[in-house]
Amino acid sequence: MASRRARQRYRRRCARRKRVKRRASRPSVVVDPRTLPSKPSSVCGYCWRGPFAAHFDLLSAPDTRTPGGDRAEGYSYSVQWGALQSRARFGCKWCRVLVAVLSTHARIPTDCRIRVGLDGGTLGYCSPPGARKLRLSTRYWKDGLGGGSNTPYVAYTTADDPAAPFITARPRIVDVGSQSTMALAKQYFDACVHGHERCRALDRRTESIPLPTRLIDCTDPCRPRLVHSCGSFGEYLTLSYVWGGPQPHRTTTANISTYTDHIDLSKLPRTIRDAITVTHSLGFRLLWVDSLCIIQDSREDKHREMLHMRHVYRNASLTLIAASASNANQGFLEDRPSPQTHHTLPFVCPTAHEPHRVADQEVNLGRTGTVHLAAYHTDLFSRDPIHGRGWCLQELLMSLRSLIFTSETVHFRCQTATLALGHSYCDENSGCADSWRLPDTIFHHHPVPFPPQSKPWVDAWRMWRRVLEEYTPRTVSFPSDKLVALAGIAEDFQRILGSGYLAGLWHHPQLTRDLLWTRAVFPSRCNRSDFQRPLDYRAPSWSWAASNVPITFDSRFEADEYRPAAEVIQCQTKLVDEALPFGEVTGGCLVLAAPMIPCIASEESYTNTWYLQLHLVTSWPHRESGSNHPIPYSAPRQEGSSTIYAELDADGELCLANGLKPKLWLALMLWHTVRTEFVECLLLMPAGSDEGVQEGLPDETTPRTVYRRIGCCRLGKDDLEAAGWGGQLDLTEIEII
């Protein structure tokens, strides 16, 4: 009896699973085949009554859920491989798509399961509202073995197509320099100026804002000239671009008088010529370009203009961003290549009895339109050249409005939104500007600093960390500009954070957390020679600016359950120019009171320049009195030591001198107060005259030992106990340079 009841329960469970599965795979839109439009010759009857009649599930609500709470899987059906090939040979476009996808697999299938529907993700944020991403899922079986794939596509159509009311994305604009594109860009600009309340509240165009010192007069685009503003007021545009090398035709003390009369257009780089053309086409007169509006061979003029750089972009009506150009001679107004459309298919517009009709477009109900499916790219490592330049990040973020000429189309960006011109679609690899924005408070003329540790203050602090994560992968032409290229943004953040600036970090209660920045790049994705520390001094070792690697911050350390294990006693930097508090530094020191744990790198670590295998030790080998030498390379591990792994800040941090190992130390920085199993640490090497290999013994003038940072790691409670450091640890006052 019990066995029979168990079998009955099992059968009921199986029946429920089948019902749920059928409901999950049921097409979101069910159409009576008798109401379908006439079948075109390019589609077989089987597909016309199936996925085409269901509109490929493109009209489903994106948040449709199954009874189990999961995303509905769209329209699915089974098909035999032989029948699929036969229909493809007879000209069915959809069957050809499936054959092409399935043929890429190593095993030729016999039975196939096809599912097509909305992807759970979203399109690029600058795509028009309602734009859809389609996912084609294929599953196959043969001889008991199976496989499959998921292929994402972007669905779009033209504005005059019957399917346009239902497919909102449009083709990309490729004639970016045409008059029609310029007129469209002006419409987007005017819509922002007059219609975006958020942007209007931040716009200073209505105030009496002085113009920059010099500008280019584009009244006659064939005969531009350099003009002095003499403190006058007005509107102007700015240009953000990649120099890509020295600029031979730039303003100098020798040619400034000639440029004031006129500038020979034929000698200007193509990017600047294109910017002059766009400025005139948009109906503006004045344009600011750094290579022409700053006297490049005058240190005094550069210094004076550098102090106002952030205001130049902040007060501009619009910034032209030549995102696609890798150098100034490339230009940005050439026609873009047409995107490769993988598939063009008929689209059955919904009937009047279907729930996904558009009320004001009833004329198209039941008609047949056209939908284009383009490959959806997600390779974030393929970005426009401007995303790799350090100076250009500041120019983008400090601009209230930008017109971005990407390698594929044109985008308009403001504090309210980022939009692809012409309602065109956008994927993650289309060269979009970053979707995040600086806080609106930064754009205020006289912002009031946030109360320390308040929610707006914490949000601004987190935003600064995000700025660094975006900035550090970028490069600058001169290594000494690493901090200078971010000075404008840093100055604005200082006004709302109210904290002292320390070579890229802030002197506030969260400094202990900020010091735990880590390398973000994976070694296999980069050239190691590009990620060594700069040869010339640029910043103290505890600052991210001392390294060339992209960095990241662990957001978990922001939680309240993390408590500092170390105390910041003093932190300061020495500036190259006191008038530029956010610029270059010549030195800096950080004084901490922190628990210190000694450790030794294993011999295997010297073959891996990115990671270290460390052994915690209970005590150092006996050192003779007066000896200044570190532990010999052949020194044995101490009994009871524990092994951990540390991540180095840059390539080649751990060096050998005279066959000797340097002594290393771990400075404990953050405890996890809820889960006390681990603690976050800085990896330090004693600083000395011999590349930091000597012992970090106190000198005659200071009682503190001096170190430099070379990496970071996480220690577990078991590691500490195994090395005999499980009890209360005393604080040691150290200095990091």
XYZ file of C-alpha atoms in Angstrom:
737
model
C 0.000 0.000 0.000
C 2.770 2.415 0.948
C 4.633 1.537 -2.246
C 1.530 2.250 -4.355
C 0.985 5.644 -2.679
C 4.632 6.507 -3.318
C 4.247 5.655 -7.020
C 1.105 7.796 -7.200
C 2.882 10.765 -5.609
C 5.747 10.320 -8.041
C 3.357 10.300 -11.034
C 1.597 13.428 -9.751
C 4.935 15.231 -9.362
C 5.922 14.254 -12.881
C 2.590 15.499 -14.244
C 2.995 18.838 -12.467
C 6.497 19.235 -13.873
C 5.234 18.546 -17.381
C 2.435 21.103 -17.019
C 4.838 23.748 -15.753
C 7.258 22.945 -18.566
C 4.518 23.211 -21.177
C 3.382 26.550 -19.767
C 6.954 27.850 -19.657
C 7.627 26.870 -23.289
C 4.227 27.961 -24.588
C 4.447 30.900 -26.997
C 3.699 34.246 -25.349
C 1.445 35.215 -28.264
C -0.853 32.591 -29.722
C -2.213 33.364 -33.181
C -4.931 31.538 -35.023
C -3.196 30.326 -38.233
C -6.311 31.302 -40.170
C -5.719 34.984 -39.304
C -2.092 34.980 -40.489
C -1.157 37.084 -43.516
C -0.161 35.303 -46.705
C 3.014 33.301 -46.292
C 6.000 34.733 -48.175
C 8.033 32.380 -50.334
C 11.119 32.904 -48.160
C 9.613 31.007 -45.213
C 8.332 27.448 -44.955
C 4.825 26.751 -43.680
C 6.095 25.014 -40.555
C 8.060 28.093 -39.410
C 5.340 30.525 -40.554
C 2.758 28.841 -38.312
C 5.276 28.522 -35.490
C 7.916 31.115 -34.481
C 6.782 33.695 -37.036
C 3.146 33.484 -35.883
C 4.415 33.951 -32.304
C 6.433 37.023 -33.374
C 9.576 35.289 -32.078
C 8.268 36.199 -28.610
C 9.512 39.763 -29.208
C 6.224 41.241 -28.013
C 6.246 39.582 -24.582
C 6.551 41.633 -21.462
C 10.240 41.464 -20.413
C 9.271 40.440 -16.877
C 7.045 37.502 -17.860
C 7.444 34.742 -15.266
C 6.682 31.067 -15.128
C 4.676 29.564 -12.220
C 8.018 28.659 -10.658
C 9.134 32.274 -10.663
C 11.685 31.982 -13.486
C 11.811 33.977 -16.690
C 9.474 32.541 -19.334
C 11.571 30.888 -22.020
C 9.641 32.138 -25.019
C 8.510 30.027 -27.944
C 10.030 26.552 -28.217
C 9.540 23.579 -30.514
C 11.289 20.374 -31.609
C 12.481 19.497 -35.073
C 14.352 16.682 -36.775
C 17.756 17.541 -38.246
C 16.915 16.009 -41.587
C 13.658 17.954 -41.935
C 15.441 21.155 -40.938
C 18.074 20.674 -43.642
C 15.436 19.876 -46.238
C 13.417 23.027 -45.538
C 16.592 25.105 -45.541
C 17.504 23.762 -48.994
C 14.060 24.780 -50.247
C 14.717 28.395 -49.226
C 13.333 28.898 -45.703
C 15.373 31.739 -44.193
C 14.727 30.739 -40.589
C 15.654 27.115 -41.161
C 18.883 28.335 -42.766
C 19.625 30.322 -39.638
C 19.150 27.220 -37.492
C 21.242 25.024 -39.779
C 24.057 27.577 -39.731
C 24.007 27.715 -35.925
C 23.768 23.962 -35.411
C 26.451 23.217 -38.007
C 29.043 24.931 -35.845
C 28.842 22.090 -33.331
C 31.292 19.222 -33.597
C 28.586 16.567 -33.358
C 25.943 16.470 -36.110
C 22.566 16.291 -34.329
C 19.559 14.085 -34.969
C 16.929 15.652 -32.679
C 16.882 19.407 -32.038
C 15.048 21.612 -29.602
C 14.711 25.267 -30.619
C 13.750 28.067 -28.263
C 13.508 31.706 -29.242
C 12.484 34.594 -27.016
C 13.477 37.719 -25.146
C 16.830 37.718 -23.432
C 16.739 38.357 -19.724
C 19.375 41.095 -20.120
C 19.028 44.556 -21.570
C 20.402 46.373 -24.556
C 22.969 49.110 -24.245
C 21.556 51.853 -22.071
C 21.511 54.382 -24.918
C 19.167 52.230 -26.998
C 15.594 53.539 -27.325
C 12.996 52.473 -24.722
C 11.433 49.138 -25.565
C 14.373 47.912 -27.655
C 14.575 44.138 -27.500
C 17.378 41.607 -27.367
C 16.475 38.223 -28.819
C 18.111 34.992 -27.691
C 18.166 31.930 -29.910
C 18.767 28.757 -27.898
C 19.495 25.472 -29.632
C 19.725 22.062 -27.987
C 20.505 18.839 -29.804
C 20.939 15.144 -29.078
C 22.621 12.253 -30.835
C 23.441 8.808 -29.511
C 22.541 9.847 -25.998
C 24.870 12.842 -26.044
C 23.795 16.450 -26.330
C 24.951 20.002 -26.633
C 23.716 23.442 -27.531
C 24.348 27.148 -27.729
C 22.791 30.527 -26.945
C 23.077 33.256 -29.559
C 21.941 36.834 -28.757
C 20.675 39.206 -31.438
C 19.446 42.779 -31.562
C 16.067 43.240 -33.293
C 15.526 46.457 -35.258
C 13.658 47.780 -38.260
C 13.313 50.984 -40.273
C 10.971 53.812 -39.283
C 8.720 53.373 -42.349
C 8.258 49.617 -41.944
C 4.870 48.198 -40.837
C 6.717 46.544 -37.921
C 8.040 49.898 -36.654
C 5.311 50.397 -33.980
C 6.260 47.061 -32.434
C 10.070 47.030 -32.976
C 11.321 50.320 -31.530
C 15.049 50.100 -32.343
C 16.246 51.643 -35.613
C 19.325 51.135 -37.787
C 22.439 52.986 -36.747
C 23.240 56.314 -38.344
C 26.403 55.811 -40.362
C 26.629 59.115 -42.289
C 27.729 60.933 -39.146
C 28.967 64.026 -40.980
C 25.870 64.654 -43.095
C 23.688 67.737 -42.744
C 20.751 65.573 -41.697
C 22.802 64.113 -38.844
C 23.920 67.570 -37.756
C 20.310 68.782 -37.793
C 19.293 65.767 -35.717
C 22.099 66.437 -33.224
C 20.907 70.047 -32.883
C 17.416 68.746 -32.113
C 18.767 66.559 -29.320
C 20.742 69.509 -27.946
C 17.713 71.812 -27.998
C 15.522 69.128 -26.402
C 17.997 68.875 -23.516
C 18.349 72.637 -23.093
C 14.605 73.260 -23.003
C 13.169 69.935 -21.807
C 15.516 68.302 -19.280
C 14.753 69.775 -15.868
C 17.801 68.153 -14.298
C 20.164 69.584 -16.911
C 18.496 72.996 -16.849
C 19.049 73.216 -13.087
C 22.791 72.628 -13.621
C 23.191 74.736 -16.766
C 25.215 77.907 -16.284
C 24.706 79.184 -19.820
C 22.197 81.727 -18.489
C 24.772 83.130 -16.057
C 27.501 85.628 -16.857
C 30.354 83.150 -17.247
C 33.577 84.517 -18.796
C 34.813 82.790 -21.922
C 38.165 80.975 -21.906
C 41.232 83.098 -22.644
C 41.411 82.097 -26.304
C 39.026 80.408 -28.725
C 38.777 79.532 -32.399
C 36.362 81.674 -34.393
C 34.464 79.306 -36.733
C 32.246 81.919 -38.364
C 33.946 81.104 -41.667
C 34.855 77.397 -41.398
C 37.214 77.778 -44.354
C 39.158 80.567 -42.626
C 39.204 80.009 -38.851
C 41.206 82.283 -36.609
C 42.302 82.526 -33.000
C 40.535 85.195 -30.933
C 41.146 86.571 -27.429
C 38.033 86.697 -25.288
C 39.267 89.643 -23.161
C 36.866 88.604 -20.389
C 33.748 88.657 -22.561
C 30.801 86.313 -22.157
C 29.123 83.907 -24.545
C 28.609 80.310 -25.666
C 31.290 77.995 -27.025
C 32.022 74.331 -27.735
C 35.013 72.254 -26.652
C 36.805 69.359 -28.312
C 37.966 66.179 -26.578
C 40.268 64.015 -28.705
C 43.351 61.823 -28.682
C 46.517 63.644 -29.719
C 48.286 60.438 -30.727
C 51.692 62.127 -30.754
C 53.270 65.580 -30.978
C 51.178 68.243 -32.689
C 53.367 70.142 -35.184
C 50.699 72.753 -35.900
C 49.979 74.117 -32.457
C 49.935 77.591 -31.006
C 53.347 78.861 -29.917
C 54.803 82.231 -29.027
C 56.154 82.428 -32.578
C 52.896 81.879 -34.508
C 50.201 83.235 -32.197
C 50.065 86.562 -34.044
C 49.626 84.730 -37.359
C 46.887 82.497 -35.938
C 45.091 85.595 -34.671
C 44.766 86.766 -38.284
C 43.883 83.349 -39.713
C 44.777 79.667 -39.378
C 45.734 77.746 -42.503
C 43.037 75.076 -42.514
C 45.079 72.721 -44.694
C 47.786 72.471 -42.021
C 45.448 71.568 -39.179
C 44.949 67.930 -38.182
C 41.833 66.400 -39.639
C 40.156 65.972 -36.246
C 40.374 69.699 -35.546
C 39.110 70.512 -39.046
C 36.141 68.222 -38.452
C 35.451 69.916 -35.110
C 35.407 73.337 -36.811
C 32.935 71.978 -39.375
C 30.624 70.554 -36.688
C 30.757 73.752 -34.639
C 29.641 75.796 -37.636
C 26.995 73.237 -38.661
C 25.423 73.292 -35.196
C 25.089 77.061 -35.333
C 27.880 77.984 -32.898
C 30.708 80.431 -33.483
C 33.425 79.632 -30.930
C 35.397 76.420 -30.331
C 38.032 75.638 -27.689
C 40.840 73.201 -28.611
C 43.743 72.720 -26.196
C 46.540 72.548 -28.797
C 45.461 75.874 -30.327
C 44.013 77.781 -27.375
C 46.972 77.205 -25.018
C 50.453 78.504 -25.899
C 52.233 75.176 -25.941
C 55.799 76.459 -25.488
C 54.922 78.804 -22.625
C 55.191 77.269 -19.176
C 53.440 80.254 -17.621
C 50.481 80.065 -20.010
C 50.155 76.311 -19.525
C 50.207 76.757 -15.764
C 47.573 79.498 -15.876
C 45.246 77.602 -18.203
C 45.678 74.350 -16.267
C 44.188 75.994 -13.214
C 40.970 76.680 -15.158
C 40.797 73.481 -17.222
C 37.822 72.030 -15.395
C 35.892 75.270 -15.865
C 36.552 75.206 -19.619
C 34.673 71.928 -20.056
C 32.175 72.608 -17.299
C 31.006 75.916 -18.797
C 30.929 74.765 -22.435
C 27.539 74.490 -24.119
C 28.588 71.195 -25.682
C 31.711 69.021 -25.891
C 32.530 67.294 -29.171
C 34.148 63.936 -28.407
C 36.112 62.323 -31.243
C 35.864 58.866 -29.676
C 36.671 56.893 -32.841
C 39.914 58.686 -33.751
C 43.157 57.167 -32.465
C 45.117 60.317 -33.378
C 44.487 63.903 -34.382
C 45.055 63.215 -38.078
C 42.385 60.546 -38.363
C 39.264 62.729 -38.125
C 35.827 61.608 -37.003
C 33.307 62.591 -39.695
C 33.899 59.801 -42.199
C 30.967 57.487 -42.900
C 30.868 54.532 -40.549
C 30.766 50.998 -41.961
C 27.261 49.635 -42.146
C 26.667 47.076 -39.389
C 26.649 43.520 -40.589
C 23.038 42.362 -40.503
C 23.130 38.653 -39.927
C 19.519 37.967 -40.823
C 16.563 39.796 -42.396
C 13.217 38.094 -41.758
C 9.496 38.773 -42.224
C 7.675 39.967 -39.129
C 3.989 39.278 -38.515
C 2.384 42.332 -36.939
C -0.091 41.364 -34.200
C -3.787 41.218 -34.976
C -6.526 43.265 -33.338
C -7.373 40.308 -31.052
C -3.858 40.014 -29.615
C -2.929 41.745 -26.365
C 0.251 43.380 -27.686
C -1.266 45.743 -30.218
C -0.467 49.459 -30.385
C -3.676 51.495 -30.150
C -2.669 54.349 -32.434
C -1.194 52.108 -35.124
C -4.156 49.920 -35.994
C -3.483 50.419 -39.687
C -0.527 48.013 -39.367
C -2.361 45.285 -37.453
C -2.148 41.930 -39.170
C 0.298 43.128 -41.812
C 3.721 41.690 -42.600
C 6.779 43.828 -41.915
C 10.506 43.209 -41.747
C 12.781 42.647 -38.767
C 16.587 42.666 -38.867
C 18.620 40.573 -36.445
C 22.155 41.827 -35.847
C 24.736 40.088 -33.699
C 24.857 41.415 -30.156
C 28.449 42.049 -29.069
C 29.589 42.010 -25.459
C 33.375 42.286 -25.853
C 34.127 45.138 -23.461
C 37.839 44.979 -24.319
C 37.070 46.447 -27.774
C 36.397 50.071 -27.060
C 36.968 53.300 -28.927
C 40.480 54.778 -28.690
C 39.377 57.671 -26.517
C 38.464 55.260 -23.710
C 42.153 54.461 -23.339
C 43.334 58.038 -22.731
C 43.556 59.468 -19.229
C 42.913 63.129 -20.030
C 39.722 62.303 -21.926
C 37.898 60.854 -18.901
C 37.987 64.203 -17.123
C 36.813 65.955 -20.270
C 33.849 63.606 -20.580
C 32.722 63.638 -16.955
C 33.126 67.381 -16.490
C 31.001 68.191 -19.561
C 27.314 68.787 -18.941
C 26.490 67.829 -22.547
C 28.524 65.859 -25.077
C 28.156 64.807 -28.697
C 30.092 61.558 -29.002
C 31.272 60.376 -32.408
C 31.857 56.660 -31.806
C 33.245 54.163 -34.276
C 29.703 53.042 -35.153
C 27.362 56.034 -34.810
C 26.730 59.250 -32.823
C 25.498 59.551 -29.229
C 24.201 62.534 -27.291
C 25.066 62.487 -23.585
C 23.888 64.778 -20.795
C 23.258 64.484 -17.070
C 19.764 63.138 -17.795
C 20.421 60.441 -20.396
C 22.677 59.023 -23.083
C 20.877 58.578 -26.396
C 21.903 57.132 -29.731
C 20.836 59.549 -32.448
C 17.869 58.417 -34.505
C 16.646 55.878 -31.895
C 19.276 53.435 -33.148
C 20.157 50.361 -31.143
C 23.258 50.077 -29.033
C 25.039 47.044 -27.622
C 27.810 46.753 -25.051
C 30.505 47.062 -27.719
C 29.157 50.045 -29.621
C 31.456 52.640 -28.127
C 28.909 54.157 -25.739
C 29.974 56.655 -23.165
C 29.781 55.295 -19.674
C 26.266 55.376 -18.276
C 27.199 56.639 -14.818
C 27.417 60.319 -13.966
C 29.191 62.504 -11.447
C 26.955 63.797 -8.643
C 24.922 66.829 -9.658
C 26.389 68.749 -6.726
C 29.749 68.819 -8.479
C 28.253 70.983 -11.225
C 27.080 73.629 -8.756
C 29.112 76.817 -8.720
C 29.521 76.910 -4.927
C 28.635 73.459 -3.549
C 28.313 72.944 0.185
C 30.485 70.067 1.494
C 28.516 67.032 2.610
C 28.532 66.206 6.343
C 31.228 63.557 6.910
C 29.930 59.977 6.866
C 26.443 61.102 5.778
C 24.756 59.186 2.979
C 25.549 61.862 0.316
C 29.160 61.894 1.526
C 29.439 58.099 1.346
C 27.854 58.101 -2.118
C 30.372 60.706 -3.301
C 33.253 58.704 -1.788
C 32.092 55.578 -3.618
C 31.781 57.569 -6.822
C 35.393 58.696 -6.473
C 36.487 55.068 -6.174
C 34.554 54.315 -9.346
C 36.279 57.200 -11.106
C 39.645 55.671 -10.180
C 38.595 52.249 -11.453
C 37.713 53.845 -14.783
C 40.764 56.097 -14.891
C 43.625 53.747 -13.958
C 43.331 51.465 -17.042
C 43.892 54.555 -19.207
C 47.272 55.860 -20.278
C 48.867 59.294 -20.442
C 51.590 60.367 -22.854
C 53.848 61.603 -20.065
C 54.063 59.453 -16.900
C 54.279 62.598 -14.771
C 50.706 63.484 -15.860
C 49.172 60.534 -14.008
C 47.816 62.771 -11.246
C 47.610 65.950 -13.315
C 45.148 64.433 -15.820
C 42.726 63.793 -12.947
C 43.292 67.070 -11.110
C 40.100 68.763 -12.323
C 37.820 65.984 -11.089
C 39.807 65.724 -7.842
C 39.367 69.433 -7.167
C 35.605 69.170 -7.592
C 35.381 66.116 -5.326
C 37.411 67.937 -2.686
C 34.751 70.652 -2.603
C 32.031 68.158 -1.615
C 34.078 65.702 0.458
C 35.882 68.393 2.405
C 38.925 66.142 2.877
C 42.625 66.635 2.242
C 43.978 65.257 -1.032
C 46.845 62.774 -0.831
C 48.194 61.795 -4.263
C 44.917 60.270 -5.452
C 43.438 59.338 -2.056
C 41.592 61.305 0.628
C 42.583 61.957 4.234
C 39.314 60.936 5.904
C 38.096 58.146 8.230
C 37.799 55.751 5.275
C 41.480 56.045 4.347
C 42.270 52.662 5.897
C 39.839 51.080 3.424
C 41.125 53.115 0.472
C 44.680 51.951 1.106
C 43.571 48.403 0.285
C 43.253 49.044 -3.469
C 44.264 46.018 -5.511
C 45.353 45.236 -9.038
C 42.312 44.715 -11.265
C 43.882 43.263 -14.393
C 44.425 39.537 -14.856
C 48.023 38.806 -15.934
C 47.067 36.870 -19.082
C 45.103 39.875 -20.413
C 47.978 42.336 -20.389
C 51.569 42.871 -21.413
C 53.666 42.568 -18.288
C 56.144 45.156 -19.515
C 53.346 47.730 -19.435
C 52.644 47.160 -15.741
C 55.943 47.819 -14.069
C 56.398 50.719 -11.727
C 57.499 53.916 -13.509
C 61.233 54.521 -13.614
C 60.896 58.063 -12.293
C 59.243 58.820 -8.984
C 55.571 59.671 -9.366
C 53.859 58.984 -6.042
C 54.421 57.186 -2.728
C 54.084 53.423 -2.910
C 50.807 53.432 -0.940
C 49.131 55.477 -3.681
C 47.662 53.849 -6.786
C 49.471 56.528 -8.816
C 52.786 54.831 -8.034
C 51.811 51.917 -10.274
C 50.738 51.566 -13.902
C 48.248 48.760 -13.283
C 44.459 49.185 -13.373
C 43.115 49.051 -9.849
C 39.879 48.135 -8.126
C 38.370 48.493 -4.665
C 36.613 45.644 -2.888
C 33.139 46.980 -2.126
C 32.790 44.506 0.730
C 35.252 46.565 2.753
C 32.723 49.411 2.803
C 30.445 47.422 5.123
C 30.194 48.378 8.786
C 31.278 44.932 9.930
C 34.805 45.774 8.781
C 36.716 47.642 11.449
C 40.196 49.139 11.098
C 42.972 47.115 12.673
C 45.428 49.963 11.988
C 45.345 53.636 12.871
C 46.466 56.424 10.539
C 48.681 58.723 12.586
C 49.963 60.983 9.837
C 49.733 61.209 6.062
C 51.150 63.914 3.839
C 52.604 64.563 0.411
C 55.078 67.070 -0.988
C 53.879 68.943 -4.074
C 55.939 69.981 -7.065
C 53.978 73.236 -7.193
C 52.045 74.461 -4.163
C 49.708 76.332 -6.528
C 48.613 72.951 -7.968
C 47.461 70.992 -4.886
C 45.998 68.222 -7.047
C 49.013 67.874 -9.338
C 52.432 66.226 -9.250
C 54.135 65.194 -6.028
C 57.798 64.662 -5.213
C 57.321 62.688 -2.020
C 54.945 61.468 0.611
C 54.774 59.467 3.801
C 52.128 57.519 5.648
C 52.575 56.808 9.351
C 50.521 53.907 10.692
C 50.140 52.154 14.016
C 49.397 48.597 12.902
C 49.941 44.977 13.990
C 52.919 43.619 12.032
C 53.497 39.986 11.025
C 56.853 38.888 9.530
C 56.899 36.574 6.520
C 59.256 35.128 3.921
C 58.586 34.517 0.222
C 59.005 30.929 -0.932
C 61.580 30.131 -3.583
C 58.801 29.207 -6.027
C 57.499 32.785 -5.856
C 60.477 34.160 -7.739
C 59.267 32.506 -10.951
C 55.879 34.266 -10.742
C 56.145 38.029 -10.797
C 52.454 38.655 -10.082
C 51.852 36.521 -6.987
C 53.840 35.560 -3.942
C 53.666 32.423 -1.839
C 54.436 33.602 1.662
C 55.340 31.768 4.849
C 54.380 33.388 8.134
C 57.134 32.936 10.693
C 57.139 33.060 14.445
C 60.513 34.759 14.739
C 63.413 35.850 12.586
C 66.695 33.918 12.498
C 69.306 35.342 14.808
C 71.005 38.383 13.347
C 74.451 39.340 14.560
C 74.718 42.636 16.363
C 75.389 45.514 14.002
C 74.573 43.435 10.889
C 72.468 45.144 8.274
C 71.948 42.158 5.968
C 68.608 40.480 5.340
C 67.941 36.769 5.661
C 70.087 34.637 3.298
C 68.236 33.194 0.313
C 68.785 29.677 1.696
C 67.287 30.465 5.111
C 64.930 27.637 6.170
C 61.287 28.156 7.051
C 60.555 28.480 10.711
C 58.776 25.523 12.253
C 55.079 26.168 12.742
C 54.841 28.703 9.927
C 51.744 29.078 7.741
C 51.565 29.523 3.944
C 49.462 32.229 2.281
C 49.307 33.926 -1.132
C 49.764 37.641 -1.777
C 49.061 39.710 -4.870
C 51.743 42.108 -6.076
C 50.980 45.649 -7.151
C 53.183 45.535 -10.231
C 55.411 43.236 -12.239
C 58.800 42.488 -10.729
C 58.124 43.924 -7.273
C 60.161 41.272 -5.478
C 63.788 41.503 -6.505
C 66.877 39.674 -5.314
C 70.133 41.350 -4.416
C 73.341 39.374 -3.967
C 71.355 36.150 -3.700
C 69.513 37.373 -0.624
C 65.827 37.347 0.180
C 64.267 40.533 1.505
C 62.375 40.345 4.744
C 58.696 41.047 4.183
C 56.031 42.206 6.583
C 52.255 42.167 6.678
C 50.550 45.218 8.144
C 47.076 44.238 9.372
C 44.571 46.865 8.154
C 40.950 45.635 8.461
C 39.288 43.089 10.736
C 35.976 41.474 9.898
C 34.073 41.871 13.161
C 31.278 39.400 12.356
C 33.279 36.653 10.733
C 36.615 36.889 12.493
C 38.217 34.235 10.311
C 40.217 36.696 8.214
C 41.922 40.092 8.135
C 43.006 42.278 5.192
C 46.686 43.221 5.030
C 49.228 45.301 3.149
C 52.417 43.546 2.037
C 55.432 45.705 2.870
C 59.137 45.586 2.091
C 61.677 47.494 4.168
C 62.868 50.533 2.256
C 66.583 51.068 1.851
C 69.213 52.425 -0.451
C 69.614 49.076 -2.201
C 66.225 48.844 -3.981
C 64.426 48.232 -0.691
C 66.217 44.907 -0.089
C 67.962 45.949 3.108
C 66.346 45.596 6.493
C 63.982 48.372 7.449
C 65.832 49.268 10.642
C 65.189 52.603 12.339
C 67.669 55.292 11.372
C 69.306 57.749 13.701
C 66.706 60.481 13.255
C 63.416 58.572 13.524
C 62.301 55.744 15.803
C 60.099 54.305 13.064
C 60.944 51.619 10.542
C 60.428 52.748 6.938
C 58.742 50.502 4.378
C 57.253 50.635 0.930
C 54.120 48.863 -0.250
C 54.479 46.037 -2.791
C 51.105 44.239 -2.575
C 48.243 43.054 -0.410
C 46.746 39.800 0.834
C 44.158 38.243 3.136
C 45.113 36.374 6.287
C 42.953 33.721 7.848
C 42.552 33.137 11.553
C 44.013 29.672 11.120
C 47.070 31.175 9.431
C 47.694 33.448 12.392
C 47.233 30.682 14.936
C 49.471 28.274 13.013
C 52.260 30.848 13.087
C 51.733 31.597 16.771
C 50.114 35.002 16.215
C 46.646 34.093 17.442
C 46.696 36.249 20.564
C 46.468 39.982 21.058
C 48.784 41.782 18.639
C 50.599 44.939 19.643
C 50.518 48.020 17.440
C 53.791 49.031 15.857
C 54.338 52.532 14.518
C 55.715 52.362 10.982
C 56.250 54.723 8.061
C 55.409 53.851 4.454
C 56.934 55.907 1.647
